Amino acid sequence: MPRETGTPNTSQCLAAGGFAGMAVDTALFPLDTIKTRLQAKAGFIASGGFRGIYSGLSSAIIGSSPGAAMFFLTYEQTKAALERRHATKEYQPFIHMAAASAGEIAACLVRVPTEVIKQRLQAKHHSSLAGAIRGTYGAEGLSGFYRGYLTQVVREIPFTCIQFPIYEYMKQWYAARQGRPIKSWEAAVCGSFAGGTAAALTTPLDVVKTRVMLSTKGVGGHLEYSGIASTLRRIVREEGVRALFSGIVPRTIWISIGGFIFLGSYEKVKAMLLDAGVFANK
């Protein structure tokens, strides 16, 4: 069976992942803004409509590279460690799920604070990056920047447990069929399909995550939305099941295109670094 190039080291993971994160977040930011505004409690028009669709881009740029780098560093190293212990084929889907889950838990430590600020700017809760940071810290302290951390992790783990087994399986299947290692653009197509499938299936969790992150303290100091289960029940009770799929079209399109750019860029840069020996261990 055709084999991929070797496991990248720490520096190569950081470089390839950082580039991939920056590329996808910058290119597809308008679709992310539209998705966030569709999911906001206030509604699409009240949250800004099509105006200022690059609001929050600065926060996304700050967090995209380190967040993606942290994900791929953890993913690649965890996958390699598990594959050394469980090399047989039947373990592969579980290895990819475990590695992707570990990657998301690590990445969210970096990603969530920038996601909170980004979404509050997208939904017009604040008019500037500095104002959003001051407002969040003033109202909730440091914990405010991790508003929705658990919700994001709960959303991301099912997402990656769907996306990465599909992605890795499709790569292996296509490489075996072609009798050669998969090319970066072919990996990008696999990433697009896997990402779009996972995005559609996990949209309800994304809606809950958006509501929790946009929630601020109201009368009596209580948050409008706080827990995962309570937010899910409240949305269904007040707005119906359909509200849980708000933004499913832009989210699926965004992540399908994003999967193509993100995973394609990662595979291309990773292969280039491995082939050239850049950042190779001495």
PDB file of C-alpha atoms in Angstrom:
ATOM      1  CA  MET A   1       0.000   0.000   0.000  1.00  0.00           C
ATOM      2  CA  PRO A   2       1.330   3.497  -0.798  1.00  0.00           C
ATOM      3  CA  ARG A   3       2.692   5.287   2.234  1.00  0.00           C
ATOM      4  CA  GLU A   4       2.592   8.948   3.071  1.00  0.00           C
ATOM      5  CA  THR A   5       5.725  10.867   3.892  1.00  0.00           C
ATOM      6  CA  GLY A   6       6.986  10.515   7.472  1.00  0.00           C
ATOM      7  CA  THR A   7       5.484  12.009  10.580  1.00  0.00           C
ATOM      8  CA  PRO A   8       6.386  15.714  10.784  1.00  0.00           C
ATOM      9  CA  ASN A   9       8.299  16.922  13.824  1.00  0.00           C
ATOM     10  CA  THR A  10       7.194  19.678  16.184  1.00  0.00           C
ATOM     11  CA  SER A  11       8.511  22.594  14.135  1.00  0.00           C
ATOM     12  CA  GLN A  12       7.097  21.243  10.871  1.00  0.00           C
ATOM     13  CA  CYS A  13       3.668  20.730  12.461  1.00  0.00           C
ATOM     14  CA  LEU A  14       3.691  24.257  13.848  1.00  0.00           C
ATOM     15  CA  ALA A  15       4.730  25.810  10.533  1.00  0.00           C
ATOM     16  CA  ALA A  16       2.346  23.816   8.311  1.00  0.00           C
ATOM     17  CA  GLY A  17      -0.581  24.120  10.727  1.00  0.00           C
ATOM     18  CA  GLY A  18      -0.038  27.829  11.276  1.00  0.00           C
ATOM     19  CA  PHE A  19       0.015  28.513   7.536  1.00  0.00           C
ATOM     20  CA  ALA A  20      -3.127  26.435   6.965  1.00  0.00           C
ATOM     21  CA  GLY A  21      -5.034  28.179   9.754  1.00  0.00           C
ATOM     22  CA  MET A  22      -4.150  31.649   8.523  1.00  0.00           C
ATOM     23  CA  ALA A  23      -5.058  30.771   4.934  1.00  0.00           C
ATOM     24  CA  VAL A  24      -8.533  29.414   5.644  1.00  0.00           C
ATOM     25  CA  ASP A  25      -9.602  31.946   8.281  1.00  0.00           C
ATOM     26  CA  THR A  26      -8.601  34.916   6.155  1.00  0.00           C
ATOM     27  CA  ALA A  27     -10.109  33.621   2.904  1.00  0.00           C
ATOM     28  CA  LEU A  28     -13.475  32.538   4.320  1.00  0.00           C
ATOM     29  CA  PHE A  29     -14.072  35.089   7.063  1.00  0.00           C
ATOM     30  CA  PRO A  30     -17.171  36.701   5.425  1.00  0.00           C
ATOM     31  CA  LEU A  31     -19.011  33.342   5.385  1.00  0.00           C
ATOM     32  CA  ASP A  32     -18.155  32.859   9.052  1.00  0.00           C
ATOM     33  CA  THR A  33     -19.595  36.300   9.861  1.00  0.00           C
ATOM     34  CA  ILE A  34     -22.839  35.540   8.011  1.00  0.00           C
ATOM     35  CA  LYS A  35     -23.142  32.213   9.846  1.00  0.00           C
ATOM     36  CA  THR A  36     -22.611  33.861  13.240  1.00  0.00           C
ATOM     37  CA  ARG A  37     -25.228  36.543  12.556  1.00  0.00           C
ATOM     38  CA  LEU A  38     -27.770  33.972  11.398  1.00  0.00           C
ATOM     39  CA  GLN A  39     -27.296  32.088  14.670  1.00  0.00           C
ATOM     40  CA  ALA A  40     -27.388  35.135  16.974  1.00  0.00           C
ATOM     41  CA  LYS A  41     -30.458  35.579  19.197  1.00  0.00           C
ATOM     42  CA  ALA A  42     -31.024  39.109  17.851  1.00  0.00           C
ATOM     43  CA  GLY A  43     -31.280  37.795  14.304  1.00  0.00           C
ATOM     44  CA  PHE A  44     -29.346  38.386  11.102  1.00  0.00           C
ATOM     45  CA  ILE A  45     -30.378  41.980  10.331  1.00  0.00           C
ATOM     46  CA  ALA A  46     -30.142  43.266  13.911  1.00  0.00           C
ATOM     47  CA  SER A  47     -26.678  41.709  14.216  1.00  0.00           C
ATOM     48  CA  GLY A  48     -25.408  43.632  11.191  1.00  0.00           C
ATOM     49  CA  GLY A  49     -26.777  41.856   8.110  1.00  0.00           C
ATOM     50  CA  PHE A  50     -24.280  42.083   5.272  1.00  0.00           C
ATOM     51  CA  ARG A  51     -22.648  45.231   6.676  1.00  0.00           C
ATOM     52  CA  GLY A  52     -19.130  45.022   8.033  1.00  0.00           C
ATOM     53  CA  ILE A  53     -18.679  41.347   7.234  1.00  0.00           C
ATOM     54  CA  TYR A  54     -14.978  41.621   8.093  1.00  0.00           C
ATOM     55  CA  SER A  55     -15.727  42.732  11.671  1.00  0.00           C
ATOM     56  CA  GLY A  56     -13.582  40.629  13.996  1.00  0.00           C
ATOM     57  CA  LEU A  57     -11.036  39.640  11.331  1.00  0.00           C
ATOM     58  CA  SER A  58      -8.163  40.959  13.460  1.00  0.00           C
ATOM     59  CA  SER A  59      -9.102  38.623  16.315  1.00  0.00           C
ATOM     60  CA  ALA A  60      -9.391  35.674  13.924  1.00  0.00           C
ATOM     61  CA  ILE A  61      -5.954  36.396  12.450  1.00  0.00           C
ATOM     62  CA  ILE A  62      -4.367  36.594  15.910  1.00  0.00           C
ATOM     63  CA  GLY A  63      -5.774  33.207  16.914  1.00  0.00           C
ATOM     64  CA  SER A  64      -5.844  31.269  13.643  1.00  0.00           C
ATOM     65  CA  SER A  65      -2.172  30.360  13.246  1.00  0.00           C
ATOM     66  CA  PRO A  66      -1.398  29.355  16.851  1.00  0.00           C
ATOM     67  CA  GLY A  67      -4.725  27.522  17.196  1.00  0.00           C
ATOM     68  CA  ALA A  68      -4.240  25.501  14.010  1.00  0.00           C
ATOM     69  CA  ALA A  69      -0.588  24.881  14.818  1.00  0.00           C
ATOM     70  CA  MET A  70      -1.522  23.568  18.265  1.00  0.00           C
ATOM     71  CA  PHE A  71      -4.156  21.276  16.732  1.00  0.00           C
ATOM     72  CA  PHE A  72      -1.878  19.661  14.155  1.00  0.00           C
ATOM     73  CA  LEU A  73       1.054  19.378  16.549  1.00  0.00           C
ATOM     74  CA  THR A  74      -1.110  17.463  19.034  1.00  0.00           C
ATOM     75  CA  TYR A  75      -2.931  15.497  16.311  1.00  0.00           C
ATOM     76  CA  GLU A  76       0.176  14.278  14.492  1.00  0.00           C
ATOM     77  CA  GLN A  77       2.106  13.376  17.628  1.00  0.00           C
ATOM     78  CA  THR A  78      -0.864  11.612  19.259  1.00  0.00           C
ATOM     79  CA  LYS A  79      -1.665   9.717  16.062  1.00  0.00           C
ATOM     80  CA  ALA A  80       1.956   8.589  15.684  1.00  0.00           C
ATOM     81  CA  ALA A  81       2.143   7.453  19.321  1.00  0.00           C
ATOM     82  CA  LEU A  82      -1.106   5.479  19.066  1.00  0.00           C
ATOM     83  CA  GLU A  83      -0.145   3.922  15.737  1.00  0.00           C
ATOM     84  CA  ARG A  84       3.091   2.629  17.272  1.00  0.00           C
ATOM     85  CA  ARG A  85       1.034   0.790  19.890  1.00  0.00           C
ATOM     86  CA  HIS A  86      -1.910  -0.261  17.697  1.00  0.00           C
ATOM     87  CA  ALA A  87      -0.674  -0.766  14.154  1.00  0.00           C
ATOM     88  CA  THR A  88      -3.504  -2.978  12.897  1.00  0.00           C
ATOM     89  CA  LYS A  89      -6.062  -1.595  10.468  1.00  0.00           C
ATOM     90  CA  GLU A  90      -9.150  -2.076  12.649  1.00  0.00           C
ATOM     91  CA  TYR A  91      -7.852   0.456  15.181  1.00  0.00           C
ATOM     92  CA  GLN A  92      -7.349   3.236  12.617  1.00  0.00           C
ATOM     93  CA  PRO A  93     -10.740   5.031  12.961  1.00  0.00           C
ATOM     94  CA  PHE A  94     -10.418   5.094  16.755  1.00  0.00           C
ATOM     95  CA  ILE A  95      -6.836   6.354  16.540  1.00  0.00           C
ATOM     96  CA  HIS A  96      -7.936   9.209  14.275  1.00  0.00           C
ATOM     97  CA  MET A  97     -10.842  10.051  16.595  1.00  0.00           C
ATOM     98  CA  ALA A  98      -8.624  10.056  19.684  1.00  0.00           C
ATOM     99  CA  ALA A  99      -5.883  12.094  17.999  1.00  0.00           C
ATOM    100  CA  ALA A 100      -8.349  14.636  16.614  1.00  0.00           C
ATOM    101  CA  SER A 101     -10.083  14.969  19.983  1.00  0.00           C
ATOM    102  CA  ALA A 102      -6.771  15.582  21.749  1.00  0.00           C
ATOM    103  CA  GLY A 103      -5.877  18.139  19.087  1.00  0.00           C
ATOM    104  CA  GLU A 104      -9.120  20.040  19.565  1.00  0.00           C
ATOM    105  CA  ILE A 105      -8.844  20.136  23.358  1.00  0.00           C
ATOM    106  CA  ALA A 106      -5.356  21.628  23.029  1.00  0.00           C
ATOM    107  CA  ALA A 107      -6.286  24.014  20.222  1.00  0.00           C
ATOM    108  CA  CYS A 108      -9.326  25.380  22.071  1.00  0.00           C
ATOM    109  CA  LEU A 109      -7.056  26.722  24.814  1.00  0.00           C
ATOM    110  CA  VAL A 110      -5.749  29.137  22.185  1.00  0.00           C
ATOM    111  CA  ARG A 111      -8.794  29.393  19.943  1.00  0.00           C
ATOM    112  CA  VAL A 112     -11.639  30.105  22.383  1.00  0.00           C
ATOM    113  CA  PRO A 113     -10.513  33.566  23.625  1.00  0.00           C
ATOM    114  CA  THR A 114     -10.105  34.825  20.062  1.00  0.00           C
ATOM    115  CA  GLU A 115     -13.380  33.148  19.042  1.00  0.00           C
ATOM    116  CA  VAL A 116     -15.259  34.929  21.861  1.00  0.00           C
ATOM    117  CA  ILE A 117     -13.881  38.328  20.803  1.00  0.00           C
ATOM    118  CA  LYS A 118     -14.384  37.594  17.108  1.00  0.00           C
ATOM    119  CA  GLN A 119     -18.032  36.602  17.480  1.00  0.00           C
ATOM    120  CA  ARG A 120     -18.856  39.594  19.670  1.00  0.00           C
ATOM    121  CA  LEU A 121     -17.383  41.858  17.018  1.00  0.00           C
ATOM    122  CA  GLN A 122     -19.242  39.993  14.260  1.00  0.00           C
ATOM    123  CA  ALA A 123     -22.548  40.364  16.122  1.00  0.00           C
ATOM    124  CA  LYS A 124     -21.892  44.100  16.694  1.00  0.00           C
ATOM    125  CA  HIS A 125     -21.686  43.826  20.489  1.00  0.00           C
ATOM    126  CA  HIS A 126     -18.556  46.004  20.256  1.00  0.00           C
ATOM    127  CA  SER A 127     -17.164  48.277  17.570  1.00  0.00           C
ATOM    128  CA  SER A 128     -13.428  47.619  17.949  1.00  0.00           C
ATOM    129  CA  LEU A 129     -11.013  44.884  18.989  1.00  0.00           C
ATOM    130  CA  ALA A 130      -9.746  46.910  21.960  1.00  0.00           C
ATOM    131  CA  GLY A 131     -13.315  47.718  23.029  1.00  0.00           C
ATOM    132  CA  ALA A 132     -14.309  44.054  22.861  1.00  0.00           C
ATOM    133  CA  ILE A 133     -11.327  43.022  24.986  1.00  0.00           C
ATOM    134  CA  ARG A 134     -11.961  45.763  27.566  1.00  0.00           C
ATOM    135  CA  GLY A 135     -15.699  45.075  27.639  1.00  0.00           C
ATOM    136  CA  THR A 136     -15.278  41.332  28.075  1.00  0.00           C
ATOM    137  CA  TYR A 137     -12.647  41.691  30.794  1.00  0.00           C
ATOM    138  CA  GLY A 138     -14.558  44.453  32.574  1.00  0.00           C
ATOM    139  CA  ALA A 139     -17.794  42.460  32.703  1.00  0.00           C
ATOM    140  CA  GLU A 140     -16.498  38.960  33.392  1.00  0.00           C
ATOM    141  CA  GLY A 141     -12.754  39.068  34.072  1.00  0.00           C
ATOM    142  CA  LEU A 142     -10.401  36.511  32.541  1.00  0.00           C
ATOM    143  CA  SER A 143     -13.105  33.836  32.646  1.00  0.00           C
ATOM    144  CA  GLY A 144     -15.065  35.866  30.103  1.00  0.00           C
ATOM    145  CA  PHE A 145     -12.483  35.062  27.438  1.00  0.00           C
ATOM    146  CA  TYR A 146     -13.190  31.373  27.968  1.00  0.00           C
ATOM    147  CA  ARG A 147     -16.962  31.806  27.782  1.00  0.00           C
ATOM    148  CA  GLY A 148     -18.130  28.714  25.920  1.00  0.00           C
ATOM    149  CA  TYR A 149     -14.859  26.752  26.199  1.00  0.00           C
ATOM    150  CA  LEU A 150     -16.638  23.555  27.225  1.00  0.00           C
ATOM    151  CA  THR A 151     -19.337  24.174  24.628  1.00  0.00           C
ATOM    152  CA  GLN A 152     -16.716  24.612  21.916  1.00  0.00           C
ATOM    153  CA  VAL A 153     -14.892  21.449  22.973  1.00  0.00           C
ATOM    154  CA  VAL A 154     -18.196  19.534  23.046  1.00  0.00           C
ATOM    155  CA  ARG A 155     -18.909  20.819  19.534  1.00  0.00           C
ATOM    156  CA  GLU A 156     -15.422  20.219  18.140  1.00  0.00           C
ATOM    157  CA  ILE A 157     -14.924  16.667  19.399  1.00  0.00           C
ATOM    158  CA  PRO A 158     -17.982  15.227  17.573  1.00  0.00           C
ATOM    159  CA  PHE A 159     -17.018  17.310  14.541  1.00  0.00           C
ATOM    160  CA  THR A 160     -13.468  15.971  14.406  1.00  0.00           C
ATOM    161  CA  CYS A 161     -14.600  12.431  15.263  1.00  0.00           C
ATOM    162  CA  ILE A 162     -16.678  12.578  12.075  1.00  0.00           C
ATOM    163  CA  GLN A 163     -14.297  14.612   9.916  1.00  0.00           C
ATOM    164  CA  PHE A 164     -10.904  13.010  10.474  1.00  0.00           C
ATOM    165  CA  PRO A 165     -11.808   9.309  10.192  1.00  0.00           C
ATOM    166  CA  ILE A 166     -13.592  10.150   6.917  1.00  0.00           C
ATOM    167  CA  TYR A 167     -10.655  12.290   5.780  1.00  0.00           C
ATOM    168  CA  GLU A 168      -7.985   9.703   6.636  1.00  0.00           C
ATOM    169  CA  TYR A 169     -10.020   6.835   5.171  1.00  0.00           C
ATOM    170  CA  MET A 170     -10.620   8.691   1.909  1.00  0.00           C
ATOM    171  CA  LYS A 171      -6.906   9.517   1.604  1.00  0.00           C
ATOM    172  CA  GLN A 172      -5.865   5.914   2.199  1.00  0.00           C
ATOM    173  CA  TRP A 173      -8.555   4.529  -0.104  1.00  0.00           C
ATOM    174  CA  TYR A 174      -7.672   6.881  -2.962  1.00  0.00           C
ATOM    175  CA  ALA A 175      -3.925   6.332  -2.558  1.00  0.00           C
ATOM    176  CA  ALA A 176      -4.426   2.553  -2.669  1.00  0.00           C
ATOM    177  CA  ARG A 177      -6.656   2.858  -5.739  1.00  0.00           C
ATOM    178  CA  GLN A 178      -4.125   5.036  -7.569  1.00  0.00           C
ATOM    179  CA  GLY A 179      -1.137   2.998  -6.439  1.00  0.00           C
ATOM    180  CA  ARG A 180       0.791   6.085  -5.304  1.00  0.00           C
ATOM    181  CA  PRO A 181       0.908   8.594  -2.443  1.00  0.00           C
ATOM    182  CA  ILE A 182      -1.965  11.070  -2.530  1.00  0.00           C
ATOM    183  CA  LYS A 183      -1.285  14.564  -3.874  1.00  0.00           C
ATOM    184  CA  SER A 184      -2.037  17.669  -1.822  1.00  0.00           C
ATOM    185  CA  TRP A 185      -4.951  18.776  -4.041  1.00  0.00           C
ATOM    186  CA  GLU A 186      -6.470  15.296  -3.804  1.00  0.00           C
ATOM    187  CA  ALA A 187      -6.149  15.457  -0.010  1.00  0.00           C
ATOM    188  CA  ALA A 188      -7.872  18.837  -0.221  1.00  0.00           C
ATOM    189  CA  VAL A 189     -10.880  17.268  -2.003  1.00  0.00           C
ATOM    190  CA  CYS A 190     -11.059  14.589   0.704  1.00  0.00           C
ATOM    191  CA  GLY A 191     -10.903  17.324   3.333  1.00  0.00           C
ATOM    192  CA  SER A 192     -13.685  19.263   1.658  1.00  0.00           C
ATOM    193  CA  PHE A 193     -16.075  16.306   1.629  1.00  0.00           C
ATOM    194  CA  ALA A 194     -15.214  15.248   5.187  1.00  0.00           C
ATOM    195  CA  GLY A 195     -15.524  18.780   6.536  1.00  0.00           C
ATOM    196  CA  GLY A 196     -18.849  19.491   4.842  1.00  0.00           C
ATOM    197  CA  THR A 197     -20.361  16.248   6.137  1.00  0.00           C
ATOM    198  CA  ALA A 198     -19.200  16.931   9.692  1.00  0.00           C
ATOM    199  CA  ALA A 199     -20.347  20.565   9.517  1.00  0.00           C
ATOM    200  CA  ALA A 200     -23.912  19.717   8.535  1.00  0.00           C
ATOM    201  CA  LEU A 201     -24.276  17.040  11.213  1.00  0.00           C
ATOM    202  CA  THR A 202     -22.905  19.198  14.053  1.00  0.00           C
ATOM    203  CA  THR A 203     -24.692  22.486  13.268  1.00  0.00           C
ATOM    204  CA  PRO A 204     -26.973  22.266  16.361  1.00  0.00           C
ATOM    205  CA  LEU A 205     -23.906  22.179  18.610  1.00  0.00           C
ATOM    206  CA  ASP A 206     -22.485  25.154  16.719  1.00  0.00           C
ATOM    207  CA  VAL A 207     -25.691  27.140  17.305  1.00  0.00           C
ATOM    208  CA  VAL A 208     -25.494  26.387  21.040  1.00  0.00           C
ATOM    209  CA  LYS A 209     -21.812  27.415  21.093  1.00  0.00           C
ATOM    210  CA  THR A 210     -22.605  30.712  19.361  1.00  0.00           C
ATOM    211  CA  ARG A 211     -25.427  31.576  21.785  1.00  0.00           C
ATOM    212  CA  VAL A 212     -23.244  30.822  24.825  1.00  0.00           C
ATOM    213  CA  MET A 213     -20.305  32.858  23.501  1.00  0.00           C
ATOM    214  CA  LEU A 214     -22.506  35.832  22.655  1.00  0.00           C
ATOM    215  CA  SER A 215     -24.263  35.680  26.030  1.00  0.00           C
ATOM    216  CA  THR A 216     -23.583  38.579  28.388  1.00  0.00           C
ATOM    217  CA  LYS A 217     -24.766  39.272  31.926  1.00  0.00           C
ATOM    218  CA  GLY A 218     -28.160  40.960  32.137  1.00  0.00           C
ATOM    219  CA  VAL A 219     -30.428  42.007  34.988  1.00  0.00           C
ATOM    220  CA  GLY A 220     -29.353  40.375  38.248  1.00  0.00           C
ATOM    221  CA  GLY A 221     -25.976  39.413  36.802  1.00  0.00           C
ATOM    222  CA  HIS A 222     -27.344  36.278  35.137  1.00  0.00           C
ATOM    223  CA  LEU A 223     -26.150  35.053  31.747  1.00  0.00           C
ATOM    224  CA  GLU A 224     -28.802  34.713  29.057  1.00  0.00           C
ATOM    225  CA  TYR A 225     -27.350  31.369  27.995  1.00  0.00           C
ATOM    226  CA  SER A 226     -24.876  29.382  30.078  1.00  0.00           C
ATOM    227  CA  GLY A 227     -25.069  25.568  29.984  1.00  0.00           C
ATOM    228  CA  ILE A 228     -25.041  23.318  26.939  1.00  0.00           C
ATOM    229  CA  ALA A 229     -28.150  21.288  27.804  1.00  0.00           C
ATOM    230  CA  SER A 230     -30.119  24.268  29.115  1.00  0.00           C
ATOM    231  CA  THR A 231     -29.287  26.347  26.033  1.00  0.00           C
ATOM    232  CA  LEU A 232     -30.309  23.483  23.755  1.00  0.00           C
ATOM    233  CA  ARG A 233     -33.634  23.060  25.554  1.00  0.00           C
ATOM    234  CA  ARG A 234     -34.333  26.795  25.594  1.00  0.00           C
ATOM    235  CA  ILE A 235     -33.728  27.213  21.873  1.00  0.00           C
ATOM    236  CA  VAL A 236     -36.055  24.302  21.073  1.00  0.00           C
ATOM    237  CA  ARG A 237     -38.714  25.560  23.497  1.00  0.00           C
ATOM    238  CA  GLU A 238     -38.676  29.200  22.399  1.00  0.00           C
ATOM    239  CA  GLU A 239     -37.742  28.960  18.711  1.00  0.00           C
ATOM    240  CA  GLY A 240     -38.342  25.369  17.642  1.00  0.00           C
ATOM    241  CA  VAL A 241     -36.044  22.623  16.391  1.00  0.00           C
ATOM    242  CA  ARG A 242     -35.493  24.503  13.132  1.00  0.00           C
ATOM    243  CA  ALA A 243     -33.504  27.165  14.997  1.00  0.00           C
ATOM    244  CA  LEU A 244     -30.873  24.545  15.825  1.00  0.00           C
ATOM    245  CA  PHE A 245     -29.993  24.433  12.141  1.00  0.00           C
ATOM    246  CA  SER A 246     -29.659  28.197  11.715  1.00  0.00           C
ATOM    247  CA  GLY A 247     -26.730  28.965   9.450  1.00  0.00           C
ATOM    248  CA  ILE A 248     -26.380  25.382   8.224  1.00  0.00           C
ATOM    249  CA  VAL A 249     -25.946  26.441   4.579  1.00  0.00           C
ATOM    250  CA  PRO A 250     -23.157  29.006   5.074  1.00  0.00           C
ATOM    251  CA  ARG A 251     -21.567  26.748   7.714  1.00  0.00           C
ATOM    252  CA  THR A 252     -21.514  23.733   5.399  1.00  0.00           C
ATOM    253  CA  ILE A 253     -20.271  25.782   2.440  1.00  0.00           C
ATOM    254  CA  TRP A 254     -17.717  27.568   4.623  1.00  0.00           C
ATOM    255  CA  ILE A 255     -16.292  24.368   6.105  1.00  0.00           C
ATOM    256  CA  SER A 256     -16.411  22.460   2.798  1.00  0.00           C
ATOM    257  CA  ILE A 257     -14.344  25.183   1.124  1.00  0.00           C
ATOM    258  CA  GLY A 258     -12.372  25.619   4.326  1.00  0.00           C
ATOM    259  CA  GLY A 259     -11.586  21.902   4.499  1.00  0.00           C
ATOM    260  CA  PHE A 260     -10.232  22.106   0.952  1.00  0.00           C
ATOM    261  CA  ILE A 261      -7.999  25.092   1.771  1.00  0.00           C
ATOM    262  CA  PHE A 262      -7.099  24.080   5.336  1.00  0.00           C
ATOM    263  CA  LEU A 263      -6.212  20.423   4.874  1.00  0.00           C
ATOM    264  CA  GLY A 264      -4.898  20.924   1.350  1.00  0.00           C
ATOM    265  CA  SER A 265      -2.595  23.720   2.511  1.00  0.00           C
ATOM    266  CA  TYR A 266      -1.477  21.682   5.499  1.00  0.00           C
ATOM    267  CA  GLU A 267      -0.642  18.613   3.414  1.00  0.00           C
ATOM    268  CA  LYS A 268       1.167  20.721   0.788  1.00  0.00           C
ATOM    269  CA  VAL A 269       3.288  22.687   3.256  1.00  0.00           C
ATOM    270  CA  LYS A 270       3.973  19.569   5.352  1.00  0.00           C
ATOM    271  CA  ALA A 271       5.165  17.665   2.261  1.00  0.00           C
ATOM    272  CA  MET A 272       7.338  20.589   1.166  1.00  0.00           C
ATOM    273  CA  LEU A 273       8.964  20.870   4.588  1.00  0.00           C
ATOM    274  CA  LEU A 274       9.557  17.115   4.827  1.00  0.00           C
ATOM    275  CA  ASP A 275      10.974  16.869   1.289  1.00  0.00           C
ATOM    276  CA  ALA A 276      13.238  19.883   1.747  1.00  0.00           C
ATOM    277  CA  GLY A 277      14.287  18.874   5.249  1.00  0.00           C
ATOM    278  CA  VAL A 278      13.263  22.273   6.596  1.00  0.00           C
ATOM    279  CA  PHE A 279      13.101  22.282  10.421  1.00  0.00           C
ATOM    280  CA  ALA A 280      14.336  18.681  10.304  1.00  0.00           C
ATOM    281  CA  ASN A 281      15.764  17.285  13.510  1.00  0.00           C
ATOM    282  CA  LYS A 282      19.521  17.280  13.462  1.00  0.00           C
TER     283      LYS A 282
END
